[in-house]
């Protein structure tokens, strides 16, 4: 941990609620012990001796959180997206993930993923690895070294997948998971495990029961997929005839939220009334992945409704069904599909605003990590410094306008400095 | 014109029809007098003495065509897109375009637009300027110097806009247009004028009649907007009660296709049976602008139907309602929205494929410029050399896969060499 204190100078934007955007132009952000002490229009007397990082003229926002990303799919993003989910998994994803039994292959691929994420605007992520323990530990080692803060899951699968990827039996998957947890115990400062049943079609009831037990023993958080595609949902109903809805199948095994089981469910495109009510009741996070949901022709999630009902939510890149790791891209996609949903599906629920998607990508998803995603005092200090001067027209722009443009236009190379828990990443 | 001949070596992909993708890995493209003499797997004897540009390992595709872009809006792309078309025009677009009466302002802004387009994958474009003659000539001078081949329109407007942008009367707009055409006569090699009534709501019947006369006198092509937004369409029906449908209002003034009036209509999101039949009959080009249609909540154009019915079509960035000039971005957006249209609007018409959008962005739109957008022998040689090696995974990729990934992932900086009519741009 950083024990020192310092100040960053620049133009700050951050979110407290979906409606409320805070802006301080030419302000001073004070960092103490890895946390924000606040953003000040004038630097208070008591901080005048601190060293200053001078980024005047730059736009500074909280680090972004990717609530759903598949590290081993980074190699083939942008490929084979003429298929729907289940065909895409069988044709591209499962064969590619099978390579990660080979550690040399995994190392080259994971290095590229981690390097690219390190340079973009994300500072936190909830990451799917593969079923392979060695490669998952390798990925966690690389992420730890990168300075990013992540939760990483060794994936569990014991049915409906090739032998090269599946774990053979519920018992083996249970054992691999416990081995993995043992191997990483005490190994990291910034990298923590998250239980990761791939999704119901990949996990037998036996395996889900075992994972439920591990969750109770360890208190680990959980991540999985939910209600992404109509074909998938019908299949889950066949596989778990006891379930009232897709999410109920997770819940039957104690893997669907509640105070002692923080849970993220990616997609929720087709979640119905009962499922939404259960998610709200249990505090299950939605990882909204608009790019992915479009690319795999899944549909458009009812994000306005989730916001209205207060279901906790953040954004996910869902690489490789999503094409870009940057959560700025997820923000612009979220805006875009919400407009099409308003126009073509449900004119009673209005489209999202730039403020709202910025909230989701920063403090919305960040809150899964604690006090993260804001510059309010006491929040862990993740900050991204953007050089947006090449976009500025002669007539100038307000801070709010500059933020909106970064959502639509920014590329990773615009990130010129990045701090995670007050520590510089490059 | 280039009288010399040379050869380019690399990995080639190009389109002849929406279904047919040609691929030659490690092939030889021969350029003679600015045109393609073909792509060869082995270099024929008769070309063995020609100089060779060696881009082995690079992906080489035809230059892309942007059928619809607003140069003066480039400064504020990515801004204010929480509004629909008519409000967005009044709030952002018209005030910004009003600045172009100031030549110094125009020069700074247009230089940035032209430079960015020069470095991206587009080689041709049909461009809207503003109503200002001096600034339009300045833009044409800059485009000519860039080496790009473009059609540029001084915009006509005489109603429903601020005084700073409107031309005051039909007579004045007529006079400005004739002045403009006189000033640029014989001035350029690569830059040609295109008549540009902004859209029906901006042009009185008197002005449209005058433009119809200019079109007949000069044979110039025409570009405008059509059936973008339901509110706009209703307004056109009020303004032109004589018209059977929106496109019929253009047709009444002789500005809607036919052999002697090549015409591009941007958007066509809500075109009905009659309008589509008329477009097909007259050979009116659709400029499909998916990014824009999403950002302004306009909807999703029936592109599959246009393809099935053989309506000529290309892609448009429609900056600034679209955010990116690169037509690769328009391709990925076209793919994406076609999937949502299939899922949410009309499951009877399947989504577009990567081949199809590549066709639209290359030879589809290119054909408005003649034999453009292909490497088949006799086509004008526009080529874009992409260094896609940073995207290649260890397991390798087919040429077709590399092309699909460029559609989703490429950034302008991946363009390492670019030729227009056989002439290098940088």
CSV table of C-alpha atoms in Angstrom, one decimal, chain B residues 21-276:
chain,number,residue,atom,x,y,z
B,21,UNK,CA,-15.1,-12.5,-51.5
B,22,UNK,CA,-11.9,-12.8,-53.5
B,23,UNK,CA,-8.7,-13.7,-51.6
B,24,UNK,CA,-5.2,-14.0,-52.6
B,25,UNK,CA,-2.6,-14.7,-49.9
B,26,UNK,CA,0.9,-13.5,-50.7
B,27,UNK,CA,-0.2,-12.3,-54.1
B,28,UNK,CA,0.9,-9.5,-56.5
B,29,UNK,CA,-1.3,-6.6,-57.5
B,30,UNK,CA,-0.3,-4.9,-60.7
B,31,UNK,CA,-1.0,-1.2,-61.1
B,32,UNK,CA,-0.9,0.4,-64.6
B,33,UNK,CA,-1.9,4.0,-65.2
B,34,UNK,CA,-3.7,4.3,-61.9
B,35,UNK,CA,-5.8,1.2,-62.6
B,36,UNK,CA,-5.6,-2.4,-61.5
B,37,UNK,CA,-4.3,-4.9,-64.0
B,38,UNK,CA,-5.4,-7.7,-61.6
B,39,UNK,CA,-4.1,-9.6,-58.6
B,40,UNK,CA,-1.9,-12.6,-59.4
B,41,UNK,CA,-0.9,-15.6,-57.2
B,42,UNK,CA,2.4,-15.6,-59.1
B,43,UNK,CA,3.8,-12.5,-60.8
B,44,UNK,CA,3.4,-12.9,-64.6
B,45,UNK,CA,6.6,-12.7,-66.7
B,46,UNK,CA,5.7,-9.5,-68.4
B,47,UNK,CA,5.6,-7.6,-65.1
B,48,UNK,CA,8.8,-8.9,-63.6
B,49,UNK,CA,10.7,-5.7,-64.2
B,50,UNK,CA,8.3,-3.4,-62.4
B,51,UNK,CA,9.2,-1.9,-59.1
B,52,UNK,CA,7.6,-3.7,-56.1
B,53,UNK,CA,6.1,-2.3,-52.9
B,54,UNK,CA,6.6,-5.2,-50.5
B,55,UNK,CA,3.9,-5.5,-48.0
B,56,UNK,CA,4.1,-9.2,-47.3
B,57,UNK,CA,2.1,-10.2,-44.2
B,58,UNK,CA,-0.1,-7.1,-44.5
B,59,UNK,CA,-3.8,-7.2,-45.4
B,60,UNK,CA,-4.6,-5.1,-48.5
B,61,UNK,CA,-8.2,-4.1,-49.4
B,62,UNK,CA,-9.7,-1.6,-51.8
B,63,UNK,CA,-10.1,1.9,-50.6
B,64,UNK,CA,-13.4,2.5,-48.8
B,65,UNK,CA,-16.1,4.9,-49.9
B,66,UNK,CA,-18.0,7.2,-47.5
B,67,UNK,CA,-21.3,8.0,-49.3
B,68,UNK,CA,-22.4,10.5,-46.7
B,69,UNK,CA,-20.4,12.8,-44.4
B,70,UNK,CA,-20.7,16.3,-43.2
B,71,UNK,CA,-17.3,17.9,-43.0
B,72,UNK,CA,-18.3,20.9,-40.8
B,73,UNK,CA,-19.7,18.6,-38.2
B,74,UNK,CA,-16.4,16.8,-37.6
B,75,UNK,CA,-15.5,19.2,-34.8
B,76,UNK,CA,-18.4,18.1,-32.6
B,77,UNK,CA,-18.8,14.5,-33.3
B,78,UNK,CA,-19.7,12.5,-30.2
B,79,UNK,CA,-21.7,15.4,-28.7
B,80,UNK,CA,-25.3,16.1,-27.8
B,81,UNK,CA,-26.7,12.8,-29.0
B,82,UNK,CA,-29.4,12.6,-26.3
B,83,UNK,CA,-31.5,14.4,-28.9
B,84,UNK,CA,-33.5,13.3,-31.9
B,85,UNK,CA,-32.8,14.6,-35.4
B,86,UNK,CA,-34.7,17.9,-35.6
B,87,UNK,CA,-33.7,19.0,-32.1
B,88,UNK,CA,-30.1,17.9,-32.6
B,89,UNK,CA,-30.0,20.0,-35.8
B,90,UNK,CA,-31.3,23.1,-34.1
B,91,UNK,CA,-29.3,22.8,-30.9
B,92,UNK,CA,-25.9,21.7,-32.2
B,93,UNK,CA,-25.6,21.4,-36.0
B,94,UNK,CA,-27.0,24.7,-37.3
B,95,UNK,CA,-25.2,26.9,-34.7
B,96,UNK,CA,-21.9,25.0,-35.4
B,97,UNK,CA,-22.3,25.2,-39.2
B,98,UNK,CA,-23.0,29.0,-38.9
B,99,UNK,CA,-19.3,29.4,-37.8
B,100,UNK,CA,-18.2,28.5,-41.4
B,101,UNK,CA,-19.0,32.0,-42.6
B,102,UNK,CA,-15.6,32.8,-40.8
B,103,UNK,CA,-12.9,31.5,-43.1
B,104,UNK,CA,-10.3,31.2,-40.4
B,105,UNK,CA,-12.6,29.1,-38.4
B,106,UNK,CA,-13.4,26.9,-41.4
B,107,UNK,CA,-9.8,26.4,-42.3
B,108,UNK,CA,-8.7,25.1,-38.9
B,109,UNK,CA,-11.7,22.8,-38.7
B,110,UNK,CA,-11.6,21.5,-42.3
B,111,UNK,CA,-7.8,20.9,-42.1
B,112,UNK,CA,-8.4,18.5,-39.2
B,113,UNK,CA,-11.3,16.7,-41.0
B,114,UNK,CA,-9.2,16.3,-44.2
B,115,UNK,CA,-6.1,15.2,-42.4
B,116,UNK,CA,-8.0,12.5,-40.4
B,117,UNK,CA,-9.7,11.2,-43.4
B,118,UNK,CA,-6.5,11.1,-45.3
B,119,UNK,CA,-5.0,8.8,-42.7
B,120,UNK,CA,-7.9,6.4,-42.4
B,121,UNK,CA,-9.1,3.7,-44.7
B,122,UNK,CA,-11.5,5.8,-46.9
B,123,UNK,CA,-10.3,6.9,-50.3
B,124,UNK,CA,-13.6,8.4,-51.7
B,125,UNK,CA,-16.3,10.4,-50.1
B,126,UNK,CA,-19.5,12.4,-50.9
B,127,UNK,CA,-19.2,15.4,-48.6
B,128,UNK,CA,-21.7,18.0,-47.4
B,129,UNK,CA,-20.0,21.4,-46.7
B,130,UNK,CA,-22.2,24.3,-45.5
B,131,UNK,CA,-24.1,27.0,-47.3
B,132,UNK,CA,-21.0,29.2,-47.4
B,133,UNK,CA,-19.3,29.5,-50.8
B,134,UNK,CA,-15.9,30.6,-49.7
B,135,UNK,CA,-15.6,27.9,-47.0
B,136,UNK,CA,-16.8,25.2,-49.5
B,137,UNK,CA,-14.2,26.2,-52.0
B,138,UNK,CA,-11.6,26.1,-49.2
B,139,UNK,CA,-12.7,22.6,-48.2
B,140,UNK,CA,-12.5,21.5,-51.9
B,141,UNK,CA,-9.0,23.0,-52.1
B,142,UNK,CA,-7.9,21.0,-49.0
B,143,UNK,CA,-9.5,17.8,-50.3
B,144,UNK,CA,-7.9,18.1,-53.7
B,145,UNK,CA,-4.5,18.6,-52.1
B,146,UNK,CA,-5.0,15.5,-49.9
B,147,UNK,CA,-5.1,13.2,-52.8
B,148,UNK,CA,-8.5,11.8,-51.9
B,149,UNK,CA,-11.2,11.7,-54.6
B,150,UNK,CA,-14.4,13.4,-53.4
B,151,UNK,CA,-17.6,14.9,-54.5
B,152,UNK,CA,-18.4,18.0,-52.4
B,153,UNK,CA,-21.6,20.0,-52.1
B,154,UNK,CA,-22.2,23.5,-51.1
B,155,UNK,CA,-25.4,23.1,-49.1
B,156,UNK,CA,-28.7,24.8,-50.1
B,157,UNK,CA,-31.0,26.1,-47.4
B,158,UNK,CA,-33.6,28.8,-47.6
B,159,UNK,CA,-36.1,28.0,-44.8
B,160,UNK,CA,-36.4,26.7,-41.2
B,161,UNK,CA,-32.8,27.6,-40.1
B,162,UNK,CA,-31.0,30.5,-38.4
B,163,UNK,CA,-30.2,33.5,-40.6
B,164,UNK,CA,-26.5,32.9,-40.0
B,165,UNK,CA,-26.8,29.7,-42.0
B,166,UNK,CA,-29.8,30.1,-44.3
B,167,UNK,CA,-29.3,31.9,-47.7
B,168,UNK,CA,-32.2,34.3,-47.3
B,169,UNK,CA,-34.2,33.4,-50.4
B,170,UNK,CA,-34.4,30.8,-53.2
B,171,UNK,CA,-33.0,33.3,-55.6
B,172,UNK,CA,-29.9,33.9,-53.4
B,173,UNK,CA,-29.3,30.2,-52.9
B,174,UNK,CA,-29.6,29.7,-56.7
B,175,UNK,CA,-27.1,32.6,-57.2
B,176,UNK,CA,-24.6,31.3,-54.6
B,177,UNK,CA,-24.7,27.8,-56.2
B,178,UNK,CA,-24.0,29.2,-59.6
B,179,UNK,CA,-21.2,31.4,-58.2
B,180,UNK,CA,-19.7,28.4,-56.5
B,181,UNK,CA,-19.8,26.2,-59.7
B,182,UNK,CA,-18.2,29.0,-61.7
B,183,UNK,CA,-15.4,29.5,-59.1
B,184,UNK,CA,-14.4,25.9,-59.1
B,185,UNK,CA,-14.7,25.3,-62.8
B,186,UNK,CA,-11.5,23.6,-64.1
B,187,UNK,CA,-9.9,24.0,-60.7
B,188,UNK,CA,-9.5,20.4,-59.6
B,189,UNK,CA,-8.5,17.0,-60.8
B,190,UNK,CA,-9.9,14.8,-58.0
B,191,UNK,CA,-12.7,17.0,-56.6
B,192,UNK,CA,-16.1,17.5,-58.2
B,193,UNK,CA,-19.2,19.3,-57.2
B,194,UNK,CA,-22.5,17.6,-56.2
B,195,UNK,CA,-25.8,19.4,-55.8
B,196,UNK,CA,-26.8,19.4,-52.1
B,197,UNK,CA,-30.3,20.5,-51.1
B,198,UNK,CA,-30.0,19.9,-47.3
B,199,UNK,CA,-33.4,18.2,-47.1
B,200,UNK,CA,-36.9,19.1,-47.9
B,201,UNK,CA,-37.6,21.0,-44.7
B,202,UNK,CA,-34.6,23.3,-45.4
B,203,UNK,CA,-35.6,24.1,-49.1
B,204,UNK,CA,-38.7,25.9,-50.4
B,205,UNK,CA,-40.4,24.6,-53.5
B,206,UNK,CA,-39.0,27.6,-55.4
B,207,UNK,CA,-35.4,26.6,-54.4
B,208,UNK,CA,-36.0,23.0,-55.3
B,209,UNK,CA,-37.3,24.1,-58.7
B,210,UNK,CA,-34.2,26.2,-59.3
B,211,UNK,CA,-31.9,23.3,-58.2
B,212,UNK,CA,-33.8,21.0,-60.6
B,213,UNK,CA,-33.0,23.5,-63.4
B,214,UNK,CA,-29.3,23.7,-62.4
B,215,UNK,CA,-29.2,19.9,-62.4
B,216,UNK,CA,-30.6,19.7,-65.9
B,217,UNK,CA,-28.2,22.3,-67.2
B,218,UNK,CA,-25.1,20.7,-65.6
B,219,UNK,CA,-25.9,17.0,-65.3
B,220,UNK,CA,-24.4,17.2,-61.8
B,221,UNK,CA,-25.1,14.4,-59.3
B,222,UNK,CA,-27.3,15.1,-56.3
B,223,UNK,CA,-27.1,14.2,-52.6
B,224,UNK,CA,-29.6,14.7,-49.8
B,225,UNK,CA,-31.4,13.1,-46.9
B,226,UNK,CA,-34.5,10.8,-47.0
B,227,UNK,CA,-36.9,9.2,-44.5
B,228,UNK,CA,-34.6,9.4,-41.5
B,229,UNK,CA,-37.0,10.0,-38.7
B,230,UNK,CA,-40.7,9.7,-38.2
B,231,UNK,CA,-41.1,13.3,-37.1
B,232,UNK,CA,-39.2,14.6,-40.1
B,233,UNK,CA,-41.3,12.5,-42.5
B,234,UNK,CA,-44.5,13.9,-41.1
B,235,UNK,CA,-43.1,17.4,-41.5
B,236,UNK,CA,-42.2,16.8,-45.1
B,237,UNK,CA,-45.8,15.6,-45.8
B,238,UNK,CA,-47.0,19.0,-44.3
B,239,UNK,CA,-44.5,21.0,-46.3
B,240,UNK,CA,-45.2,19.2,-49.6
B,241,UNK,CA,-48.8,18.1,-49.4
B,242,UNK,CA,-48.6,17.2,-53.1
B,243,UNK,CA,-46.0,14.4,-52.4
B,244,UNK,CA,-47.1,10.7,-52.2
B,245,UNK,CA,-44.1,9.9,-50.0
B,246,UNK,CA,-40.9,11.7,-48.9
B,247,UNK,CA,-38.9,10.7,-52.0
B,248,UNK,CA,-41.7,11.8,-54.2
B,249,UNK,CA,-41.1,15.4,-53.0
B,250,UNK,CA,-37.5,15.3,-54.5
B,251,UNK,CA,-38.8,13.6,-57.6
B,252,UNK,CA,-41.3,16.3,-58.2
B,253,UNK,CA,-38.4,18.6,-58.9
B,254,UNK,CA,-36.3,16.2,-61.0
B,255,UNK,CA,-33.9,15.5,-58.1
B,256,UNK,CA,-34.4,11.8,-57.5
B,257,UNK,CA,-32.2,9.7,-59.8
B,258,UNK,CA,-32.7,8.6,-63.3
B,259,UNK,CA,-30.0,8.1,-65.9
B,260,UNK,CA,-29.0,11.8,-66.1
B,261,UNK,CA,-29.2,12.5,-62.4
B,262,UNK,CA,-27.1,10.2,-60.3
B,263,UNK,CA,-28.5,10.6,-56.7
B,264,UNK,CA,-27.5,9.5,-53.2
B,265,UNK,CA,-30.1,9.6,-50.4
B,266,UNK,CA,-28.8,9.1,-46.9
B,267,UNK,CA,-30.7,7.0,-44.3
B,268,UNK,CA,-33.9,5.6,-45.8
B,269,UNK,CA,-34.7,4.1,-42.4
B,270,UNK,CA,-38.5,4.4,-42.9
B,271,UNK,CA,-38.8,4.1,-46.7
B,272,UNK,CA,-42.0,2.2,-47.6
B,273,UNK,CA,-42.9,0.1,-50.6
B,274,UNK,CA,-43.6,2.9,-53.0
B,275,UNK,CA,-40.4,4.8,-52.1
B,276,UNK,CA,-38.3,1.7,-52.4
